[in-house]
Every structure is written in structure tokens, then in C-alpha cells.
Amino acid sequence: MFKRAAAVVLTAAALLLVSGALAPSTPFGEYPAKPRDPLAASIDRAQQRLARLPGDWVTWASLGVSYVEQARVTGNPTLYQRAEAALTRSQQLRANADALSGLGSLANSRHDFADAARLAREALALNPHSATAYGVLADALTQLGEADAATDAVQRMLDLDPGLPALSRAAYDLEQHGRAAEARGLWTRALRDANGANASFVHGQLGDLAWHENDLVTARAEYLRAGSQLGLARVDVAQGHTSRALATYASLSATHPTPSLLAEFAMLLPPAQAAEQLAIADATLALLAANGGADDLAAAEVAIARGDYLAAVRLCEAEWQRRKHTDVADLLGWSLHLAGRDSEALVFAQRATANGIRHRGYLAHLHAIQEAQP
């Protein structure tokens, strides 16, 4: 496992030295979510073309992928149905890897990671040289906790197209194997060729690495370069600038009310105001479910913010049956601790940190759970 991770970092570093401009977009952060108008324009152009050429399977696939990206940028799950319709239409007109990859990306967005992996493999059967399909597969396998297979998929993506989408996955893979220093090296090299939204994204990732290592000065500087309001709000909380952090959280929750963000915000608020944010989180989760998605981990975060620890345990246990990602292990351990089941909690907290991951939340939870042992 660790040899594979090392191979990824060496390959990515070498490829960065010879590659040109980095490609936009990535699955791992909020930072590139700025180019909304170009995305809307792309959707408009595709719709106009399809009005003239309804049999254009390539444009149907492109439109579907754009809807998936627009849903990610805006946090609007109602776009999932539009994405599915466009991608399915493309596939009906002609079986193609682009549509299958798009459907796989949609499945990842809906947190149906097993189906995403299946669709990515179907896409690769049609086009074994699709870097996009390998990216979808890597995302799905990572979330399912299949670390070695995910590393292999990332390596294949790097071999085929060593742009920022592949690099972001390589760096995350290294972090998952406890290799934060190598991940930082990749991001630092990436800055040589990055500009605009790509540079903002890279600075955001460097901010996350510093945040998890408790280097708040560096984290703030990188988040400022990235324009990451959420990162800055977290640093403000850690440094005691609570009023400023609350104002930032309020602004973010009004424009991008994801359940996890709302739960995080609610933990900082008095009970009555927290209840308002958690009610919005419930509505957001219901909207996600109505559009074919599910996020039991976010639902567990909401339950914890509400103080319903038994519900959080049930949700995390159900999620753990579906996938063995470190995020699930961490939150299950924390939920068990809050529910008073510290011996069981320790098993999962240790599982979350077993690969040497330097994650601020994981380590804080592990420490608290260790302190609670009899």
C-alpha cells in the first residue's frame, strides 16, 4: 500500500515537470467553485445545439456532465435529475464512455459509491484510455475504503492525463496513507504552472494541510490566497475570533447551505439559533433524498449537533456497513464516545488514524476517546 502511494507521488512529481497548464476542476474541495457564469453559458450552448440536433449524443453527455458540476458548485441537488436525463439520453443514442463516466460522477455525488465504481468500470470497458473514468473510479474506491485499488486507479489517471484533476487525487491518496509531506510537495510544484482558479484551489489544499497540522498562521495565509471563507472561519474559531467566524458562517450558510456546514455552524450557536440551522439541514437532506441521493454521514453530523447521539450512532453504523472510509470510522468512533460507549469508540478512532493520517479532527477525537478510557 505504501509503496503504491510512493509510486504515485514520484510519478506525479515527474509529470508535473513536463506537463503544461493544469486542467480545471477537482472533486476534493470548495475552492474551484467560482466559474459559475462560464458553466451556465456552456449549458445554454449545449441546450441550443440540442434543440437543432437532438440526436447529438456527444452534446447530451457534455450537458449531463455540466449539470453534475453545476449541482456541485451550487449545492442544488435538484439538478441531479436533469443530469441523469441528459446522460441517459446520450447513452440511449449511443453507448459511450463519456455518458457512463458522467453517470458515475453523478452516482458519486449522490453517495452511491458502489454504483459509481460499476459505471466507471463500464466506461473503461468502452474506452480503456479514459482518464475521466479512472478519476470517477478512484473517487468511488476511495470512499468505499478500497485504498489499494484507489491508488491504482489514481496512478492510471496520472499516466493518461497528468493535469490538476489527477494531481488532486494523487495528493489526497498520499494524505490517506499518512504522507502529508509528499502531498505538500505535489501542491507546491503545481503552483509553478497554476493560475486563476487553479492556483486558488492549490492554495486551498495547502491551507488544509497546514490546518490539519495545527499551523494556523500558514493555514490563514493559504486560505486568504485561496479565497476560502470556510477555511478562514475555522481558523478564526481556533484563534478565538468568534464574532468574525459567526458572520462568515452566516454568510456561507445563506448561499451554500450544505448539511455539514449547517451542523458545523450550529455547534457555535445558542440553542434556539442552532435549531433553526439544523431545521434547514434537515430540509436539505430531505431534498437530497428526493433527488436520488443520501448522506448518512452528514445526517449523523446534524444529529450530533442536535445532541441525538444514539441517532448518530445508528446512522454511522449503517454507513460503515456500506463503506469503510476513514471519515466514517472517525465519526462512528466519535458518536459512540458521545453515546457513552468508549471501549467501542476507541476501536474506530484508532481505525481512522491507522495509516498515520494527520487530520486535525481525527486526532482530536482519538485523544478525547483515549482520555475517556477506564
Coordinates of C-alpha atoms in Angstrom, one line a residue:
M1 CA 0.0 0.0 0.0
F2 CA 2.7 2.5 1.0
K3 CA 4.9 1.5 -2.0
R4 CA 2.0 2.2 -4.3
A5 CA 1.5 5.6 -2.6
A6 CA 5.1 6.4 -3.1
A7 CA 4.9 5.4 -6.8
V8 CA 2.0 7.8 -7.2
V9 CA 3.9 10.8 -5.7
L10 CA 7.0 10.1 -7.8
T11 CA 5.1 9.7 -11.0
A12 CA 3.0 12.9 -10.3
A13 CA 6.1 14.9 -9.5
A14 CA 7.9 13.8 -12.6
L15 CA 4.9 14.5 -14.8
L16 CA 4.4 18.0 -13.3
L17 CA 7.9 18.9 -14.6
V18 CA 6.9 18.2 -18.2
S19 CA 3.2 19.0 -18.2
G20 CA 1.7 22.2 -19.4
A21 CA -1.2 24.2 -17.9
L22 CA -3.2 22.3 -15.3
A23 CA -6.8 21.3 -16.1
P24 CA -9.6 22.9 -14.1
S25 CA -11.9 21.1 -11.7
T26 CA -11.4 18.6 -8.9
P27 CA -13.6 16.6 -6.6
F28 CA -11.9 17.4 -3.3
G29 CA -12.6 21.0 -2.3
E30 CA -14.8 24.0 -2.4
Y31 CA -12.1 26.3 -3.9
P32 CA -12.6 26.0 -7.7
A33 CA -16.3 26.7 -7.3
K34 CA -16.0 30.1 -8.8
P35 CA -16.6 29.9 -12.6
R36 CA -20.4 29.8 -12.4
D37 CA -21.2 32.0 -15.4
P38 CA -19.0 30.1 -17.9
L39 CA -20.6 26.9 -16.7
A40 CA -24.1 28.3 -17.2
A41 CA -23.1 29.6 -20.7
S42 CA -21.8 26.1 -21.5
I43 CA -25.2 24.6 -20.5
D44 CA -27.0 27.2 -22.6
R45 CA -24.9 26.5 -25.7
A46 CA -25.5 22.8 -25.3
Q47 CA -29.2 23.2 -25.0
Q48 CA -29.3 25.4 -28.1
R49 CA -27.4 22.9 -30.1
L50 CA -29.6 20.0 -28.9
A51 CA -32.7 22.0 -30.0
R52 CA -31.3 21.8 -33.5
L53 CA -29.6 18.4 -33.3
P54 CA -31.5 16.2 -30.8
G55 CA -29.5 13.2 -31.8
D56 CA -26.1 14.6 -30.8
W57 CA -25.1 12.1 -28.2
V58 CA -21.8 13.9 -27.5
T59 CA -23.6 17.1 -26.6
W60 CA -26.1 15.2 -24.4
A61 CA -23.2 13.7 -22.5
S62 CA -21.5 17.1 -22.2
L63 CA -24.7 18.7 -20.9
G64 CA -25.2 16.0 -18.3
V65 CA -21.7 16.4 -17.0
S66 CA -22.2 20.2 -16.8
Y67 CA -25.3 19.7 -14.8
V68 CA -23.4 17.4 -12.4
E69 CA -20.8 20.1 -12.0
Q70 CA -23.4 22.9 -11.6
A71 CA -25.0 20.8 -8.8
R72 CA -21.7 20.6 -7.1
V73 CA -20.9 24.3 -7.4
T74 CA -24.3 25.5 -6.3
G75 CA -25.2 22.7 -3.8
N76 CA -28.5 22.2 -5.6
P77 CA -29.4 18.5 -5.8
T78 CA -32.5 19.2 -8.0
L79 CA -30.0 19.4 -10.9
Y80 CA -29.3 15.7 -10.4
Q81 CA -32.4 14.7 -12.3
R82 CA -31.5 16.9 -15.2
A83 CA -28.1 15.4 -15.3
E84 CA -29.4 11.9 -15.2
A85 CA -31.9 12.6 -18.0
A86 CA -29.2 14.1 -20.3
L87 CA -26.6 11.4 -19.6
T88 CA -29.2 8.6 -20.1
R89 CA -30.3 10.1 -23.3
S90 CA -26.7 10.2 -24.6
Q91 CA -26.3 6.5 -23.6
Q92 CA -29.5 5.6 -25.4
L93 CA -28.4 7.3 -28.6
R94 CA -25.0 5.6 -28.4
A95 CA -23.2 3.6 -25.8
N96 CA -20.3 5.8 -24.8
A97 CA -17.7 6.2 -22.1
D98 CA -18.4 9.9 -21.6
A99 CA -22.0 9.3 -20.6
L100 CA -21.1 6.4 -18.4
S101 CA -18.4 8.4 -16.7
G102 CA -20.9 11.2 -16.2
L103 CA -23.4 8.8 -14.6
G104 CA -20.6 7.5 -12.4
S105 CA -19.8 11.1 -11.3
L106 CA -23.5 11.6 -10.6
A107 CA -23.6 8.4 -8.5
N108 CA -20.6 9.7 -6.5
S109 CA -22.4 13.0 -5.9
R110 CA -25.4 11.0 -4.7
H111 CA -23.1 9.0 -2.4
D112 CA -23.9 5.7 -4.2
F113 CA -20.2 4.8 -4.5
A114 CA -20.7 1.2 -5.3
D115 CA -22.8 2.1 -8.4
A116 CA -20.2 4.8 -9.3
A117 CA -17.5 2.2 -9.4
R118 CA -19.6 -0.1 -11.5
L119 CA -20.4 2.7 -14.0
A120 CA -16.7 3.8 -14.2
R121 CA -15.7 0.2 -15.0
E122 CA -18.3 0.0 -17.7
A123 CA -16.9 3.3 -19.1
L124 CA -13.4 1.8 -19.1
A125 CA -14.6 -1.3 -20.9
L126 CA -15.6 1.0 -23.7
N127 CA -12.6 3.3 -23.5
P128 CA -9.6 1.9 -21.5
H129 CA -7.8 5.2 -22.0
S130 CA -10.4 7.5 -20.3
A131 CA -8.6 9.5 -17.6
T132 CA -12.0 10.8 -16.6
A133 CA -13.4 7.3 -16.0
Y134 CA -10.3 6.5 -13.9
G135 CA -11.0 9.6 -11.9
V136 CA -14.6 8.6 -11.2
L137 CA -13.3 5.1 -10.2
A138 CA -10.7 6.5 -7.9
D139 CA -13.2 8.7 -6.2
A140 CA -15.6 5.8 -5.7
L141 CA -13.0 3.3 -4.5
T142 CA -11.5 5.9 -2.1
Q143 CA -14.9 6.5 -0.5
L144 CA -15.5 2.7 -0.3
G145 CA -12.3 2.3 1.6
E146 CA -10.6 0.2 -1.0
A147 CA -7.3 2.0 -0.7
D148 CA -5.0 -0.1 -2.8
A149 CA -7.4 -0.3 -5.7
A150 CA -8.0 3.5 -5.4
T151 CA -4.3 4.1 -5.6
D152 CA -4.0 2.0 -8.7
A153 CA -6.8 4.0 -10.4
V154 CA -5.1 7.3 -9.5
Q155 CA -1.9 6.0 -11.0
R156 CA -3.6 5.1 -14.2
M157 CA -5.2 8.5 -14.4
L158 CA -1.9 10.2 -13.9
D159 CA -0.4 8.1 -16.6
L160 CA -3.1 9.1 -19.0
D161 CA -3.6 12.8 -18.2
P162 CA -1.3 14.4 -15.5
G163 CA -3.4 17.5 -15.0
L164 CA -4.9 19.0 -11.9
P165 CA -7.8 16.5 -11.6
A166 CA -5.3 13.7 -11.5
L167 CA -2.9 15.5 -9.2
S168 CA -5.6 16.4 -6.7
R169 CA -6.5 12.7 -6.4
A170 CA -2.8 11.7 -6.1
A171 CA -2.3 14.2 -3.3
Y172 CA -5.4 13.1 -1.4
D173 CA -4.3 9.5 -1.9
L174 CA -1.0 10.3 -0.3
E175 CA -2.7 12.1 2.6
Q176 CA -4.9 9.0 3.2
H177 CA -1.6 7.0 3.5
G178 CA -0.1 9.4 6.0
R179 CA 2.2 11.1 3.5
A180 CA 1.3 14.7 4.0
A181 CA 4.8 16.0 3.3
E182 CA 4.8 14.4 -0.2
A183 CA 1.3 15.7 -0.8
R184 CA 2.5 19.2 0.1
G185 CA 5.4 18.8 -2.3
L186 CA 3.0 18.0 -5.1
W187 CA 0.9 21.0 -4.4
T188 CA 3.9 23.3 -4.2
R189 CA 5.2 22.0 -7.6
A190 CA 1.7 22.5 -9.0
L191 CA 1.8 26.2 -8.2
R192 CA 4.5 26.7 -10.8
D193 CA 2.0 26.1 -13.6
A194 CA -1.3 27.1 -11.9
N195 CA -3.1 30.4 -12.3
G196 CA -6.5 31.8 -11.6
A197 CA -9.0 29.3 -10.2
N198 CA -6.4 26.5 -10.3
A199 CA -4.0 28.5 -8.2
S200 CA -6.8 29.3 -5.7
F201 CA -7.6 25.6 -5.5
V202 CA -4.0 24.6 -4.8
H203 CA -3.6 27.3 -2.1
G204 CA -6.8 26.0 -0.5
Q205 CA -5.3 22.5 -0.4
L206 CA -2.1 23.8 1.1
G207 CA -4.3 25.6 3.7
D208 CA -6.0 22.4 4.6
L209 CA -2.7 20.6 5.1
A210 CA -1.5 23.4 7.4
W211 CA -4.8 23.4 9.2
H212 CA -4.6 19.7 10.0
E213 CA -1.0 20.2 11.3
N214 CA -2.2 23.0 13.6
D215 CA -0.1 25.6 11.7
L216 CA -2.8 28.3 11.9
V217 CA -0.5 31.1 10.6
T218 CA 0.2 29.2 7.4
A219 CA -3.4 28.0 7.1
R220 CA -4.7 31.5 7.3
A221 CA -2.3 32.8 4.7
E222 CA -3.1 30.0 2.3
Y223 CA -6.9 30.4 2.8
L224 CA -6.6 34.1 2.1
R225 CA -4.8 33.3 -1.2
A226 CA -7.5 30.7 -2.0
G227 CA -10.4 32.9 -1.0
S228 CA -11.7 30.1 1.2
Q229 CA -14.2 31.7 3.5
L230 CA -14.9 28.4 5.3
G231 CA -11.2 27.8 5.9
L232 CA -10.8 31.3 7.3
A233 CA -13.9 30.9 9.5
R234 CA -12.4 27.7 11.0
V235 CA -9.1 29.4 11.7
D236 CA -11.0 32.3 13.3
V237 CA -12.8 29.9 15.7
A238 CA -9.5 28.3 16.6
Q239 CA -7.9 31.7 17.3
G240 CA -10.8 33.0 19.3
H241 CA -12.2 35.4 16.7
T242 CA -15.7 34.0 17.3
S243 CA -17.8 37.0 16.2
R244 CA -16.0 37.2 12.8
A245 CA -16.3 33.5 12.4
L246 CA -20.0 33.5 13.1
A247 CA -20.5 36.3 10.5
T248 CA -18.7 34.2 7.9
Y249 CA -20.6 31.1 8.7
A250 CA -23.9 33.0 8.5
S251 CA -23.0 34.3 5.0
L252 CA -21.9 30.8 3.8
S253 CA -25.0 29.1 5.2
A254 CA -27.2 31.6 3.3
T255 CA -25.5 30.9 0.0
H256 CA -24.4 27.3 0.2
P257 CA -26.4 25.5 3.0
T258 CA -24.9 22.0 3.0
P259 CA -25.9 19.9 5.9
S260 CA -22.3 19.5 7.1
L261 CA -21.8 23.3 7.1
L262 CA -25.0 23.9 8.9
A263 CA -24.2 21.4 11.5
E264 CA -20.7 23.0 12.0
F265 CA -22.4 26.4 12.3
A266 CA -25.0 25.2 14.7
M267 CA -22.3 23.9 17.1
L268 CA -21.2 27.5 17.6
L269 CA -24.7 29.0 18.2
P270 CA -27.1 29.3 21.2
P271 CA -29.8 26.5 21.2
A272 CA -32.6 28.4 19.6
Q273 CA -30.5 29.7 16.7
A274 CA -28.8 26.3 16.3
A275 CA -32.2 24.7 16.0
E276 CA -33.0 27.0 13.1
Q277 CA -29.9 26.0 11.2
L278 CA -30.5 22.3 11.9
A279 CA -34.0 22.6 10.6
I280 CA -32.6 23.9 7.3
A281 CA -30.1 21.0 7.3
D282 CA -33.0 18.5 7.7
A283 CA -34.7 20.1 4.8
T284 CA -31.5 20.0 2.7
L285 CA -31.1 16.3 3.5
A286 CA -34.7 15.7 2.5
L287 CA -34.2 17.5 -0.8
L288 CA -31.1 15.4 -1.5
A289 CA -33.1 12.2 -0.8
A290 CA -35.9 13.4 -3.1
N291 CA -33.4 13.7 -5.9
G292 CA -31.9 10.2 -5.5
G293 CA -29.1 11.0 -3.1
A294 CA -28.3 10.2 0.5
D295 CA -25.7 11.4 3.0
D296 CA -26.0 9.5 6.3
L297 CA -22.6 10.8 7.4
A298 CA -23.9 14.4 7.2
A299 CA -27.1 13.3 8.8
A300 CA -25.0 12.0 11.7
E301 CA -23.2 15.3 12.0
V302 CA -26.6 17.0 12.2
A303 CA -27.7 14.5 14.9
I304 CA -24.6 15.2 16.9
A305 CA -25.2 19.0 16.7
R306 CA -28.7 18.3 17.9
G307 CA -27.5 16.1 20.8
D308 CA -29.1 13.0 19.5
Y309 CA -26.1 10.7 19.9
L310 CA -28.0 7.4 19.6
A311 CA -29.3 8.5 16.2
A312 CA -25.8 9.5 15.2
V313 CA -24.5 6.0 16.1
R314 CA -27.3 4.3 14.1
L315 CA -26.6 6.5 11.0
C316 CA -22.8 5.9 11.2
E317 CA -23.2 2.2 11.8
A318 CA -25.4 2.0 8.7
E319 CA -22.8 4.0 6.7
W320 CA -20.0 1.8 7.9
Q321 CA -21.8 -1.3 6.5
R322 CA -21.7 0.4 3.1
R323 CA -18.2 1.8 3.1
K324 CA -15.0 1.7 5.2
H325 CA -13.7 5.2 4.6
T326 CA -11.7 6.9 7.4
D327 CA -14.3 9.7 7.7
V328 CA -16.9 7.1 8.6
A329 CA -14.6 5.3 11.1
D330 CA -13.8 8.7 12.7
L331 CA -17.4 9.8 13.1
L332 CA -18.6 6.4 14.2
G333 CA -16.0 6.4 16.9
W334 CA -16.9 9.9 18.0
S335 CA -20.6 9.1 18.0
L336 CA -20.0 6.0 20.2
H337 CA -18.0 8.1 22.6
L338 CA -20.7 10.7 22.9
A339 CA -23.2 7.9 23.5
G340 CA -21.0 6.7 26.4
R341 CA -19.6 3.6 24.6
D342 CA -15.9 4.5 24.9
S343 CA -14.4 1.0 24.5
E344 CA -16.1 0.5 21.2
A345 CA -15.3 4.1 20.2
L346 CA -11.6 3.5 20.6
V347 CA -11.6 0.8 18.0
F348 CA -13.0 3.1 15.3
A349 CA -10.9 6.1 16.3
Q350 CA -7.8 4.0 16.0
R351 CA -9.0 2.7 12.7
A352 CA -9.4 6.2 11.4
T353 CA -5.8 7.1 12.2
A354 CA -4.2 3.7 11.5
N355 CA -2.4 4.9 8.3
G356 CA -0.8 7.8 10.1
I357 CA -3.2 10.4 8.7
R358 CA -2.6 13.9 10.0
H359 CA -6.2 15.0 10.3
R360 CA -7.0 17.6 13.0
G361 CA -10.5 16.3 13.7
Y362 CA -9.5 12.6 13.8
L363 CA -6.6 13.2 16.2
A364 CA -8.7 15.4 18.5
H365 CA -11.4 12.7 18.6
L366 CA -8.8 10.0 19.3
H367 CA -7.3 12.0 22.1
A368 CA -10.6 12.6 23.8
I369 CA -11.6 9.0 23.5
Q370 CA -8.3 7.8 24.9
E371 CA -8.7 10.1 27.8
A372 CA -12.2 8.7 28.5
Q373 CA -11.0 5.1 28.8
P374 CA -11.4 3.5 32.2

